[in-house]
Structure formats: C-alpha cells, structure tokens
C-alpha cells in the first residue's frame, strides 16, 4: 500500500482493516532471507496532512515506512501483528521514519516483533501516547548509510507518555558500527512506563550491527544531549535494567532525572555516566 498525500489532505479510515496477510509470508527470517516479503505501507506526505484511525493487521515485514514526509500527523492507529509471536513474524517494525521532518505520531497501539518505532533519519519528531507490546522498544536506529553522513543524522526528537510492555527493550538507541559518520542530537524520553522487558530496560549501544552487537563501540555517530525524564518500570528476571556502551568520544551532555528501572538478575552496565544518574 502506497500513500502519496498532497498538502493539507486528511485520511480518516474508520473501522476498516488493512490486512497484510502475514501468515502467507512469515518464516521466522523477516527481511534476512527466506520468502520475499513486501513492506506493507509506505507513506509520503506533505504540509498539514493527517492520517487517522487506521487498523493494520499482520504485516509480512516492516508495517509502516514513512519517508519524504514533512508536516505529517498520524493518530489513532492500531497495528496488530501479535499472531506473528508464534507464527514466525520477524522484522515487523511498527513505524520506520527516515528523510522526514515535523512528524507527529500519537495515540496509537503497536503489537509486533521488532521496533515499535524506529527513527532512522530526520528532524523534529514528536511521539506521544503510544502503547507498544512485544516489540524491540522505542528506538533510534541511526547509521543506515556507508557513504552519506547526512543520511545518518537525527535531531530534535521527543517521546512522551508512552508505555512499553512484554518487549525485548524499553528504550533503544543504536548507532550502526559500520556506517559512515553522522550524529544524534537533542533527544528526549519523558514519562515512559516499562513492564515485562526481557533484555534491557534502557539499551544505548554504539556497536550495533544488523540485529546484533560487535562488542566494540565506535564514535562515528556520537549521541549528544540525550534526556531521560521519569522513565520507570520493571524488567524480567533474566534482563538488565540499564545498558550503556559508548565509543571513546561517542556520548556527551546526557541528563537523566527520575529514571528508575528495577528487576532482573543482571546488574546495570554503563561505560558512560549521564548527569543525574548512577549506574
């Protein structure tokens, strides 16, 4: 499904369901092999456009890809790929955003098997009132390009009043270790509730490599001015509350307050200490 929306146009899709027929494609591999799987919905929208009250079911792989969108508001969506939990769903990102600016995503629900939201590139994004279940968290995934520094930049992002439950990560900031240079600046997570997180409550890593970690962080994409305010909740028995792995000059000017993530059998691990927080 491709939505190319002109200036100041609104789409209200009440009661209908866009069914991606995911079980016909799922094989546990997602976009990493096996059957060819189409990304389900692609959105390109311009000034003042709104897309409201859309229900999405069983995406084959990445559910909603937002690109080349400037001045877009999305609200009242429900993405349900929970059948993929036992049906082989993989890489079923809720919302991926790149090459965009001034995007608002609010009051929506995502049940899936990958990032609830993944910001790849752009500026001035606001996410609020999201409920994420089964996901990999509220994420920044920066460093998609091996050659273009501009493609590896994210600035001015706010996540607020969101809940993440029964997911691998709560908050996840990942910079790609093999990418060219870039930067992440001025990102805020405020009033985030976590519950039943299986890997990391807060996971910030500068060694990301296609779903895994190299263990060797780099500072090719530094993360600066990262604020966490009133992030609280619990992780599962085998999880770690907070994990921070920064490259040598990869992290600066972080301020955290009211961060309280408990549980798990693994102590938090931080090679960088934010202002206002003790790891």
PDB file of C-alpha atoms in Angstrom:
ATOM      1  CA  UNK A   1       0.000   0.000   0.000  1.00  0.00           C
ATOM      2  CA  UNK A   2       1.492   3.343  -1.043  1.00  0.00           C
ATOM      3  CA  UNK A   3       0.006   6.603   0.248  1.00  0.00           C
ATOM      4  CA  UNK A   4       1.344   9.703  -1.528  1.00  0.00           C
ATOM      5  CA  UNK A   5      -0.539  12.550   0.094  1.00  0.00           C
ATOM      6  CA  UNK A   6      -0.527  16.131  -1.123  1.00  0.00           C
ATOM      7  CA  UNK A   7      -0.566  19.239   1.038  1.00  0.00           C
ATOM      8  CA  UNK A   8      -3.288  19.624   3.686  1.00  0.00           C
ATOM      9  CA  UNK A   9      -5.069  16.397   2.793  1.00  0.00           C
ATOM     10  CA  UNK A  10      -6.541  14.198   5.501  1.00  0.00           C
ATOM     11  CA  UNK A  11      -7.359  10.491   5.515  1.00  0.00           C
ATOM     12  CA  UNK A  12      -9.833   9.109   8.073  1.00  0.00           C
ATOM     13  CA  UNK A  13     -10.336   5.374   7.735  1.00  0.00           C
ATOM     14  CA  UNK A  14     -12.811   4.385  10.425  1.00  0.00           C
ATOM     15  CA  UNK A  15     -13.481   0.739  11.170  1.00  0.00           C
ATOM     16  CA  UNK A  16     -11.648  -0.787   8.208  1.00  0.00           C
ATOM     17  CA  UNK A  17      -8.682  -3.147   8.474  1.00  0.00           C
ATOM     18  CA  UNK A  18      -5.718  -3.304   6.111  1.00  0.00           C
ATOM     19  CA  UNK A  19      -4.673  -6.964   6.247  1.00  0.00           C
ATOM     20  CA  UNK A  20      -1.134  -7.721   5.080  1.00  0.00           C
ATOM     21  CA  UNK A  21      -1.742 -11.500   5.037  1.00  0.00           C
ATOM     22  CA  UNK A  22       1.428 -12.014   7.052  1.00  0.00           C
ATOM     23  CA  UNK A  23       0.997 -15.762   7.680  1.00  0.00           C
ATOM     24  CA  UNK A  24       1.437 -16.351   3.943  1.00  0.00           C
ATOM     25  CA  UNK A  25       4.965 -14.897   4.191  1.00  0.00           C
ATOM     26  CA  UNK A  26       6.268 -15.472   7.704  1.00  0.00           C
ATOM     27  CA  UNK A  27       9.129 -17.923   8.044  1.00  0.00           C
ATOM     28  CA  UNK A  28      10.997 -16.559  11.051  1.00  0.00           C
ATOM     29  CA  UNK A  29      13.585 -14.799   8.886  1.00  0.00           C
ATOM     30  CA  UNK A  30      11.924 -11.469   8.202  1.00  0.00           C
ATOM     31  CA  UNK A  31      13.965  -9.442   5.739  1.00  0.00           C
ATOM     32  CA  UNK A  32      17.069 -11.572   6.251  1.00  0.00           C
ATOM     33  CA  UNK A  33      16.173 -14.347   3.830  1.00  0.00           C
ATOM     34  CA  UNK A  34      13.605 -17.000   3.033  1.00  0.00           C
ATOM     35  CA  UNK A  35      10.464 -15.868   1.264  1.00  0.00           C
ATOM     36  CA  UNK A  36      10.438 -12.415  -0.307  1.00  0.00           C
ATOM     37  CA  UNK A  37       8.296 -10.194   1.893  1.00  0.00           C
ATOM     38  CA  UNK A  38       6.908  -6.795   0.881  1.00  0.00           C
ATOM     39  CA  UNK A  39       6.986  -3.817   3.209  1.00  0.00           C
ATOM     40  CA  UNK A  40       3.313  -3.223   3.795  1.00  0.00           C
ATOM     41  CA  UNK A  41       2.539   0.525   3.884  1.00  0.00           C
ATOM     42  CA  UNK A  42       4.702   3.353   2.561  1.00  0.00           C
ATOM     43  CA  UNK A  43       3.762   6.956   3.284  1.00  0.00           C
ATOM     44  CA  UNK A  44       4.992  10.151   1.664  1.00  0.00           C
ATOM     45  CA  UNK A  45       3.074  13.224   2.823  1.00  0.00           C
ATOM     46  CA  UNK A  46       3.458  16.988   2.757  1.00  0.00           C
ATOM     47  CA  UNK A  47       2.458  20.023   4.811  1.00  0.00           C
ATOM     48  CA  UNK A  48      -0.525  19.662   7.099  1.00  0.00           C
ATOM     49  CA  UNK A  49      -1.547  16.127   6.146  1.00  0.00           C
ATOM     50  CA  UNK A  50      -3.222  13.882   8.704  1.00  0.00           C
ATOM     51  CA  UNK A  51      -3.824  10.132   8.606  1.00  0.00           C
ATOM     52  CA  UNK A  52      -6.162   8.988  11.347  1.00  0.00           C
ATOM     53  CA  UNK A  53      -7.809   5.836  12.715  1.00  0.00           C
ATOM     54  CA  UNK A  54      -6.307   3.133  10.532  1.00  0.00           C
ATOM     55  CA  UNK A  55      -6.131  -0.509  11.630  1.00  0.00           C
ATOM     56  CA  UNK A  56      -3.305  -2.648  10.289  1.00  0.00           C
ATOM     57  CA  UNK A  57      -3.157  -6.427  10.636  1.00  0.00           C
ATOM     58  CA  UNK A  58      -0.379  -8.978  10.080  1.00  0.00           C
ATOM     59  CA  UNK A  59       2.281  -7.134   8.105  1.00  0.00           C
ATOM     60  CA  UNK A  60       4.606  -9.503   6.198  1.00  0.00           C
ATOM     61  CA  UNK A  61       7.590  -7.368   7.304  1.00  0.00           C
ATOM     62  CA  UNK A  62       8.022  -3.637   8.162  1.00  0.00           C
ATOM     63  CA  UNK A  63       4.474  -2.352   8.689  1.00  0.00           C
ATOM     64  CA  UNK A  64       4.621   1.408   8.040  1.00  0.00           C
ATOM     65  CA  UNK A  65       7.561   3.133   6.350  1.00  0.00           C
ATOM     66  CA  UNK A  66       7.385   6.935   6.466  1.00  0.00           C
ATOM     67  CA  UNK A  67       9.727   8.749   4.087  1.00  0.00           C
ATOM     68  CA  UNK A  68       9.987  12.146   2.440  1.00  0.00           C
ATOM     69  CA  UNK A  69       7.243  13.426   4.735  1.00  0.00           C
ATOM     70  CA  UNK A  70       7.247  16.952   6.136  1.00  0.00           C
ATOM     71  CA  UNK A  71       4.396  18.199   8.325  1.00  0.00           C
ATOM     72  CA  UNK A  72       2.566  14.890   8.833  1.00  0.00           C
ATOM     73  CA  UNK A  73       0.346  13.837  11.751  1.00  0.00           C
ATOM     74  CA  UNK A  74      -0.606  10.212  12.363  1.00  0.00           C
ATOM     75  CA  UNK A  75      -3.041   9.367  15.158  1.00  0.00           C
ATOM     76  CA  UNK A  76      -5.392   6.664  16.342  1.00  0.00           C
ATOM     77  CA  UNK A  77      -3.661   3.802  14.538  1.00  0.00           C
ATOM     78  CA  UNK A  78      -3.653   0.208  15.715  1.00  0.00           C
ATOM     79  CA  UNK A  79      -1.069  -2.189  14.305  1.00  0.00           C
ATOM     80  CA  UNK A  80      -1.630  -5.795  15.362  1.00  0.00           C
ATOM     81  CA  UNK A  81       0.935  -8.388  14.343  1.00  0.00           C
ATOM     82  CA  UNK A  82       0.596 -10.366  17.559  1.00  0.00           C
ATOM     83  CA  UNK A  83      -0.187 -13.512  15.545  1.00  0.00           C
ATOM     84  CA  UNK A  84       3.450 -13.398  14.469  1.00  0.00           C
ATOM     85  CA  UNK A  85       4.575 -14.144  18.029  1.00  0.00           C
ATOM     86  CA  UNK A  86       4.028 -17.837  17.376  1.00  0.00           C
ATOM     87  CA  UNK A  87       3.614 -17.670  13.605  1.00  0.00           C
ATOM     88  CA  UNK A  88       7.152 -16.725  12.578  1.00  0.00           C
ATOM     89  CA  UNK A  89       6.798 -12.950  12.324  1.00  0.00           C
ATOM     90  CA  UNK A  90      10.153 -11.147  12.251  1.00  0.00           C
ATOM     91  CA  UNK A  91      11.318  -7.609  11.371  1.00  0.00           C
ATOM     92  CA  UNK A  92       7.734  -6.424  11.700  1.00  0.00           C
ATOM     93  CA  UNK A  93       8.656  -2.859  12.683  1.00  0.00           C
ATOM     94  CA  UNK A  94       5.647  -0.738  13.564  1.00  0.00           C
ATOM     95  CA  UNK A  95       6.691   2.677  12.225  1.00  0.00           C
ATOM     96  CA  UNK A  96      10.030   3.376  10.496  1.00  0.00           C
ATOM     97  CA  UNK A  97      10.831   7.019   9.742  1.00  0.00           C
ATOM     98  CA  UNK A  98      13.528   8.480   7.504  1.00  0.00           C
ATOM     99  CA  UNK A  99      14.188  11.505   5.283  1.00  0.00           C
ATOM    100  CA  UNK A 100      11.397  13.397   7.045  1.00  0.00           C
ATOM    101  CA  UNK A 101      10.753  16.314   9.389  1.00  0.00           C
ATOM    102  CA  UNK A 102       7.975  17.688  11.578  1.00  0.00           C
ATOM    103  CA  UNK A 103       6.192  14.368  12.001  1.00  0.00           C
ATOM    104  CA  UNK A 104       3.766  13.744  14.879  1.00  0.00           C
ATOM    105  CA  UNK A 105       2.735  10.203  15.830  1.00  0.00           C
ATOM    106  CA  UNK A 106       0.285   9.951  18.704  1.00  0.00           C
ATOM    107  CA  UNK A 107      -2.339   7.865  20.493  1.00  0.00           C
ATOM    108  CA  UNK A 108      -1.586   4.605  18.708  1.00  0.00           C
ATOM    109  CA  UNK A 109      -1.065   0.935  19.559  1.00  0.00           C
ATOM    110  CA  UNK A 110       1.571  -1.429  18.154  1.00  0.00           C
ATOM    111  CA  UNK A 111       1.796  -5.174  18.816  1.00  0.00           C
ATOM    112  CA  UNK A 112       4.647  -6.699  16.846  1.00  0.00           C
ATOM    113  CA  UNK A 113       8.058  -8.419  16.824  1.00  0.00           C
ATOM    114  CA  UNK A 114      10.509  -5.578  16.148  1.00  0.00           C
ATOM    115  CA  UNK A 115      10.888  -1.882  16.897  1.00  0.00           C
ATOM    116  CA  UNK A 116       7.637  -0.222  17.901  1.00  0.00           C
ATOM    117  CA  UNK A 117       9.024   2.966  16.391  1.00  0.00           C
ATOM    118  CA  UNK A 118      12.409   3.282  14.689  1.00  0.00           C
ATOM    119  CA  UNK A 119      13.746   6.707  13.768  1.00  0.00           C
ATOM    120  CA  UNK A 120      16.429   6.355  11.096  1.00  0.00           C
ATOM    121  CA  UNK A 121      16.960   9.889   9.810  1.00  0.00           C
ATOM    122  CA  UNK A 122      15.409  13.342  10.014  1.00  0.00           C
ATOM    123  CA  UNK A 123      14.445  16.038  12.494  1.00  0.00           C
ATOM    124  CA  UNK A 124      11.647  17.374  14.658  1.00  0.00           C
ATOM    125  CA  UNK A 125       9.673  14.272  15.551  1.00  0.00           C
ATOM    126  CA  UNK A 126       7.112  14.002  18.354  1.00  0.00           C
ATOM    127  CA  UNK A 127       5.778  10.677  19.618  1.00  0.00           C
ATOM    128  CA  UNK A 128       3.179  10.595  22.389  1.00  0.00           C
ATOM    129  CA  UNK A 129       0.562   8.303  23.845  1.00  0.00           C
ATOM    130  CA  UNK A 130       1.974   5.144  22.268  1.00  0.00           C
ATOM    131  CA  UNK A 131       1.358   1.653  23.631  1.00  0.00           C
ATOM    132  CA  UNK A 132       3.903  -0.934  22.476  1.00  0.00           C
ATOM    133  CA  UNK A 133       3.714  -4.676  23.137  1.00  0.00           C
ATOM    134  CA  UNK A 134       6.021  -7.481  22.033  1.00  0.00           C
ATOM    135  CA  UNK A 135       8.361  -5.037  20.365  1.00  0.00           C
ATOM    136  CA  UNK A 136      12.032  -4.078  20.482  1.00  0.00           C
ATOM    137  CA  UNK A 137      11.121  -0.738  22.001  1.00  0.00           C
ATOM    138  CA  UNK A 138      11.025   2.981  21.291  1.00  0.00           C
ATOM    139  CA  UNK A 139      14.084   3.164  19.099  1.00  0.00           C
ATOM    140  CA  UNK A 140      16.544   5.303  17.252  1.00  0.00           C
ATOM    141  CA  UNK A 141      18.418   3.233  14.684  1.00  0.00           C
ATOM    142  CA  UNK A 142      20.932   5.555  13.080  1.00  0.00           C
ATOM    143  CA  UNK A 143      23.607   4.739  10.546  1.00  0.00           C
ATOM    144  CA  UNK A 144      21.922   3.202   7.533  1.00  0.00           C
ATOM    145  CA  UNK A 145      24.408   4.681   5.075  1.00  0.00           C
ATOM    146  CA  UNK A 146      28.003   3.671   4.452  1.00  0.00           C
ATOM    147  CA  UNK A 147      28.695   6.780   2.361  1.00  0.00           C
ATOM    148  CA  UNK A 148      26.390   9.710   3.253  1.00  0.00           C
ATOM    149  CA  UNK A 149      26.842  11.488   6.610  1.00  0.00           C
ATOM    150  CA  UNK A 150      23.587  13.404   6.051  1.00  0.00           C
ATOM    151  CA  UNK A 151      21.685  10.118   5.893  1.00  0.00           C
ATOM    152  CA  UNK A 152      22.984   9.278   9.369  1.00  0.00           C
ATOM    153  CA  UNK A 153      21.603  12.278  11.279  1.00  0.00           C
ATOM    154  CA  UNK A 154      18.733  12.562  13.759  1.00  0.00           C
ATOM    155  CA  UNK A 155      17.884  15.746  15.693  1.00  0.00           C
ATOM    156  CA  UNK A 156      15.095  17.068  17.901  1.00  0.00           C
ATOM    157  CA  UNK A 157      13.086  14.001  18.911  1.00  0.00           C
ATOM    158  CA  UNK A 158      10.626  13.703  21.808  1.00  0.00           C
ATOM    159  CA  UNK A 159       8.966  10.531  23.096  1.00  0.00           C
ATOM    160  CA  UNK A 160       6.444  11.235  25.859  1.00  0.00           C
ATOM    161  CA  UNK A 161       3.693   9.461  27.796  1.00  0.00           C
ATOM    162  CA  UNK A 162       4.371   6.069  26.224  1.00  0.00           C
ATOM    163  CA  UNK A 163       4.085   2.532  27.605  1.00  0.00           C
ATOM    164  CA  UNK A 164       6.204  -0.457  26.550  1.00  0.00           C
ATOM    165  CA  UNK A 165       5.236  -3.925  27.798  1.00  0.00           C
ATOM    166  CA  UNK A 166       6.419  -7.505  27.232  1.00  0.00           C
ATOM    167  CA  UNK A 167       9.127  -6.345  24.860  1.00  0.00           C
ATOM    168  CA  UNK A 168      12.848  -7.000  24.347  1.00  0.00           C
ATOM    169  CA  UNK A 169      13.838  -3.396  25.078  1.00  0.00           C
ATOM    170  CA  UNK A 170      12.028  -0.424  26.508  1.00  0.00           C
ATOM    171  CA  UNK A 171      14.180   2.383  25.140  1.00  0.00           C
ATOM    172  CA  UNK A 172      16.752   1.527  22.477  1.00  0.00           C
ATOM    173  CA  UNK A 173      19.259   3.919  20.919  1.00  0.00           C
ATOM    174  CA  UNK A 174      21.555   2.152  18.468  1.00  0.00           C
ATOM    175  CA  UNK A 175      24.202   3.558  16.152  1.00  0.00           C
ATOM    176  CA  UNK A 176      25.499   1.334  13.399  1.00  0.00           C
ATOM    177  CA  UNK A 177      29.141   0.482  13.780  1.00  0.00           C
ATOM    178  CA  UNK A 178      29.963   0.078  10.068  1.00  0.00           C
ATOM    179  CA  UNK A 179      28.242   3.286   8.932  1.00  0.00           C
ATOM    180  CA  UNK A 180      29.998   6.439   7.855  1.00  0.00           C
ATOM    181  CA  UNK A 181      29.856   9.455  10.167  1.00  0.00           C
ATOM    182  CA  UNK A 182      26.712  11.173  11.421  1.00  0.00           C
ATOM    183  CA  UNK A 183      25.188  12.352  14.684  1.00  0.00           C
ATOM    184  CA  UNK A 184      22.246  12.121  17.068  1.00  0.00           C
ATOM    185  CA  UNK A 185      21.361  15.345  18.920  1.00  0.00           C
ATOM    186  CA  UNK A 186      18.664  16.593  21.280  1.00  0.00           C
ATOM    187  CA  UNK A 187      16.564  13.525  22.045  1.00  0.00           C
ATOM    188  CA  UNK A 188      14.147  13.339  24.982  1.00  0.00           C
ATOM    189  CA  UNK A 189      12.279  10.413  26.514  1.00  0.00           C
ATOM    190  CA  UNK A 190       9.750  11.690  29.074  1.00  0.00           C
ATOM    191  CA  UNK A 191       7.241   9.784  31.212  1.00  0.00           C
ATOM    192  CA  UNK A 192       7.904   6.332  29.778  1.00  0.00           C
ATOM    193  CA  UNK A 193       6.463   3.267  31.571  1.00  0.00           C
ATOM    194  CA  UNK A 194       8.128  -0.140  31.162  1.00  0.00           C
ATOM    195  CA  UNK A 195       6.865  -3.575  32.177  1.00  0.00           C
ATOM    196  CA  UNK A 196       7.975  -7.129  31.458  1.00  0.00           C
ATOM    197  CA  UNK A 197      11.074  -6.140  29.463  1.00  0.00           C
ATOM    198  CA  UNK A 198      13.092  -9.251  28.601  1.00  0.00           C
ATOM    199  CA  UNK A 199      16.530  -7.899  27.567  1.00  0.00           C
ATOM    200  CA  UNK A 200      17.232  -4.275  28.543  1.00  0.00           C
ATOM    201  CA  UNK A 201      15.009  -1.648  30.089  1.00  0.00           C
ATOM    202  CA  UNK A 202      17.211   1.049  28.576  1.00  0.00           C
ATOM    203  CA  UNK A 203      19.689  -0.007  25.901  1.00  0.00           C
ATOM    204  CA  UNK A 204      22.066   2.516  24.349  1.00  0.00           C
ATOM    205  CA  UNK A 205      24.713   0.935  22.166  1.00  0.00           C
ATOM    206  CA  UNK A 206      27.260   2.281  19.716  1.00  0.00           C
ATOM    207  CA  UNK A 207      28.229  -1.148  18.415  1.00  0.00           C
ATOM    208  CA  UNK A 208      25.063  -2.169  16.561  1.00  0.00           C
ATOM    209  CA  UNK A 209      25.333  -4.490  13.565  1.00  0.00           C
ATOM    210  CA  UNK A 210      22.164  -5.816  11.891  1.00  0.00           C
ATOM    211  CA  UNK A 211      20.322  -7.050  14.919  1.00  0.00           C
ATOM    212  CA  UNK A 212      23.388  -7.829  16.984  1.00  0.00           C
ATOM    213  CA  UNK A 213      26.385  -6.238  18.620  1.00  0.00           C
ATOM    214  CA  UNK A 214      30.089  -6.291  17.812  1.00  0.00           C
ATOM    215  CA  UNK A 215      31.159  -5.565  21.383  1.00  0.00           C
ATOM    216  CA  UNK A 216      33.471  -2.835  20.082  1.00  0.00           C
ATOM    217  CA  UNK A 217      31.748   0.579  20.241  1.00  0.00           C
ATOM    218  CA  UNK A 218      32.648   3.396  17.853  1.00  0.00           C
ATOM    219  CA  UNK A 219      32.163   7.159  17.918  1.00  0.00           C
ATOM    220  CA  UNK A 220      31.332   7.541  14.220  1.00  0.00           C
ATOM    221  CA  UNK A 221      27.803   8.670  15.177  1.00  0.00           C
ATOM    222  CA  UNK A 222      28.004  10.487  18.529  1.00  0.00           C
ATOM    223  CA  UNK A 223      24.900  10.802  20.695  1.00  0.00           C
ATOM    224  CA  UNK A 224      24.679  14.177  22.452  1.00  0.00           C
ATOM    225  CA  UNK A 225      22.066  15.960  24.554  1.00  0.00           C
ATOM    226  CA  UNK A 226      20.102  12.841  25.481  1.00  0.00           C
ATOM    227  CA  UNK A 227      17.494  13.494  28.175  1.00  0.00           C
ATOM    228  CA  UNK A 228      15.579  10.808  30.059  1.00  0.00           C
ATOM    229  CA  UNK A 229      12.932  12.166  32.427  1.00  0.00           C
ATOM    230  CA  UNK A 230      10.656   9.976  34.555  1.00  0.00           C
ATOM    231  CA  UNK A 231      11.441   6.660  32.893  1.00  0.00           C
ATOM    232  CA  UNK A 232      10.303   3.919  35.235  1.00  0.00           C
ATOM    233  CA  UNK A 233       9.232   0.317  35.410  1.00  0.00           C
ATOM    234  CA  UNK A 234      10.455  -3.248  35.646  1.00  0.00           C
ATOM    235  CA  UNK A 235      12.395  -5.796  33.642  1.00  0.00           C
ATOM    236  CA  UNK A 236      12.022  -9.580  33.624  1.00  0.00           C
ATOM    237  CA  UNK A 237      14.107 -11.978  35.711  1.00  0.00           C
ATOM    238  CA  UNK A 238      16.918 -12.508  33.184  1.00  0.00           C
ATOM    239  CA  UNK A 239      17.096  -8.922  31.958  1.00  0.00           C
ATOM    240  CA  UNK A 240      19.323  -5.906  32.698  1.00  0.00           C
ATOM    241  CA  UNK A 241      17.777  -2.590  33.769  1.00  0.00           C
ATOM    242  CA  UNK A 242      20.210  -0.229  32.008  1.00  0.00           C
ATOM    243  CA  UNK A 243      22.954  -0.861  29.451  1.00  0.00           C
ATOM    244  CA  UNK A 244      25.162   1.904  28.046  1.00  0.00           C
ATOM    245  CA  UNK A 245      28.047   1.195  25.677  1.00  0.00           C
ATOM    246  CA  UNK A 246      29.607   4.313  24.139  1.00  0.00           C
ATOM    247  CA  UNK A 247      32.555   4.790  21.821  1.00  0.00           C
ATOM    248  CA  UNK A 248      35.545   6.795  23.069  1.00  0.00           C
ATOM    249  CA  UNK A 249      34.043  10.179  22.165  1.00  0.00           C
ATOM    250  CA  UNK A 250      30.599   8.900  21.307  1.00  0.00           C
ATOM    251  CA  UNK A 251      28.477  10.269  24.156  1.00  0.00           C
ATOM    252  CA  UNK A 252      28.225  13.720  25.743  1.00  0.00           C
ATOM    253  CA  UNK A 253      25.834  16.032  27.584  1.00  0.00           C
ATOM    254  CA  UNK A 254      23.313  13.482  28.784  1.00  0.00           C
ATOM    255  CA  UNK A 255      20.952  14.485  31.586  1.00  0.00           C
ATOM    256  CA  UNK A 256      18.702  11.959  33.277  1.00  0.00           C
ATOM    257  CA  UNK A 257      16.236  12.503  36.105  1.00  0.00           C
ATOM    258  CA  UNK A 258      13.605  10.307  37.681  1.00  0.00           C
ATOM    259  CA  UNK A 259      14.966   7.186  35.981  1.00  0.00           C
ATOM    260  CA  UNK A 260      14.016   4.087  37.976  1.00  0.00           C
ATOM    261  CA  UNK A 261      14.115   0.696  36.282  1.00  0.00           C
ATOM    262  CA  UNK A 262      14.220  -2.327  38.586  1.00  0.00           C
ATOM    263  CA  UNK A 263      14.263  -6.106  38.454  1.00  0.00           C
ATOM    264  CA  UNK A 264      16.388  -8.516  36.505  1.00  0.00           C
ATOM    265  CA  UNK A 265      19.216 -10.783  37.603  1.00  0.00           C
ATOM    266  CA  UNK A 266      21.876  -8.754  35.782  1.00  0.00           C
ATOM    267  CA  UNK A 267      23.297  -5.545  37.205  1.00  0.00           C
ATOM    268  CA  UNK A 268      23.216  -2.467  35.001  1.00  0.00           C
ATOM    269  CA  UNK A 269      26.333  -1.861  32.908  1.00  0.00           C
ATOM    270  CA  UNK A 270      27.475   1.619  31.851  1.00  0.00           C
ATOM    271  CA  UNK A 271      30.772   2.816  30.394  1.00  0.00           C
ATOM    272  CA  UNK A 272      29.386   6.369  30.340  1.00  0.00           C
ATOM    273  CA  UNK A 273      27.525   8.043  33.190  1.00  0.00           C
ATOM    274  CA  UNK A 274      24.732  10.529  32.452  1.00  0.00           C
ATOM    275  CA  UNK A 275      24.381  13.599  34.639  1.00  0.00           C
ATOM    276  CA  UNK A 276      21.890  12.882  37.410  1.00  0.00           C
ATOM    277  CA  UNK A 277      22.095   9.107  37.207  1.00  0.00           C
ATOM    278  CA  UNK A 278      24.149   6.452  38.965  1.00  0.00           C
ATOM    279  CA  UNK A 279      24.508   3.194  37.092  1.00  0.00           C
TER     280      UNK A 279
END
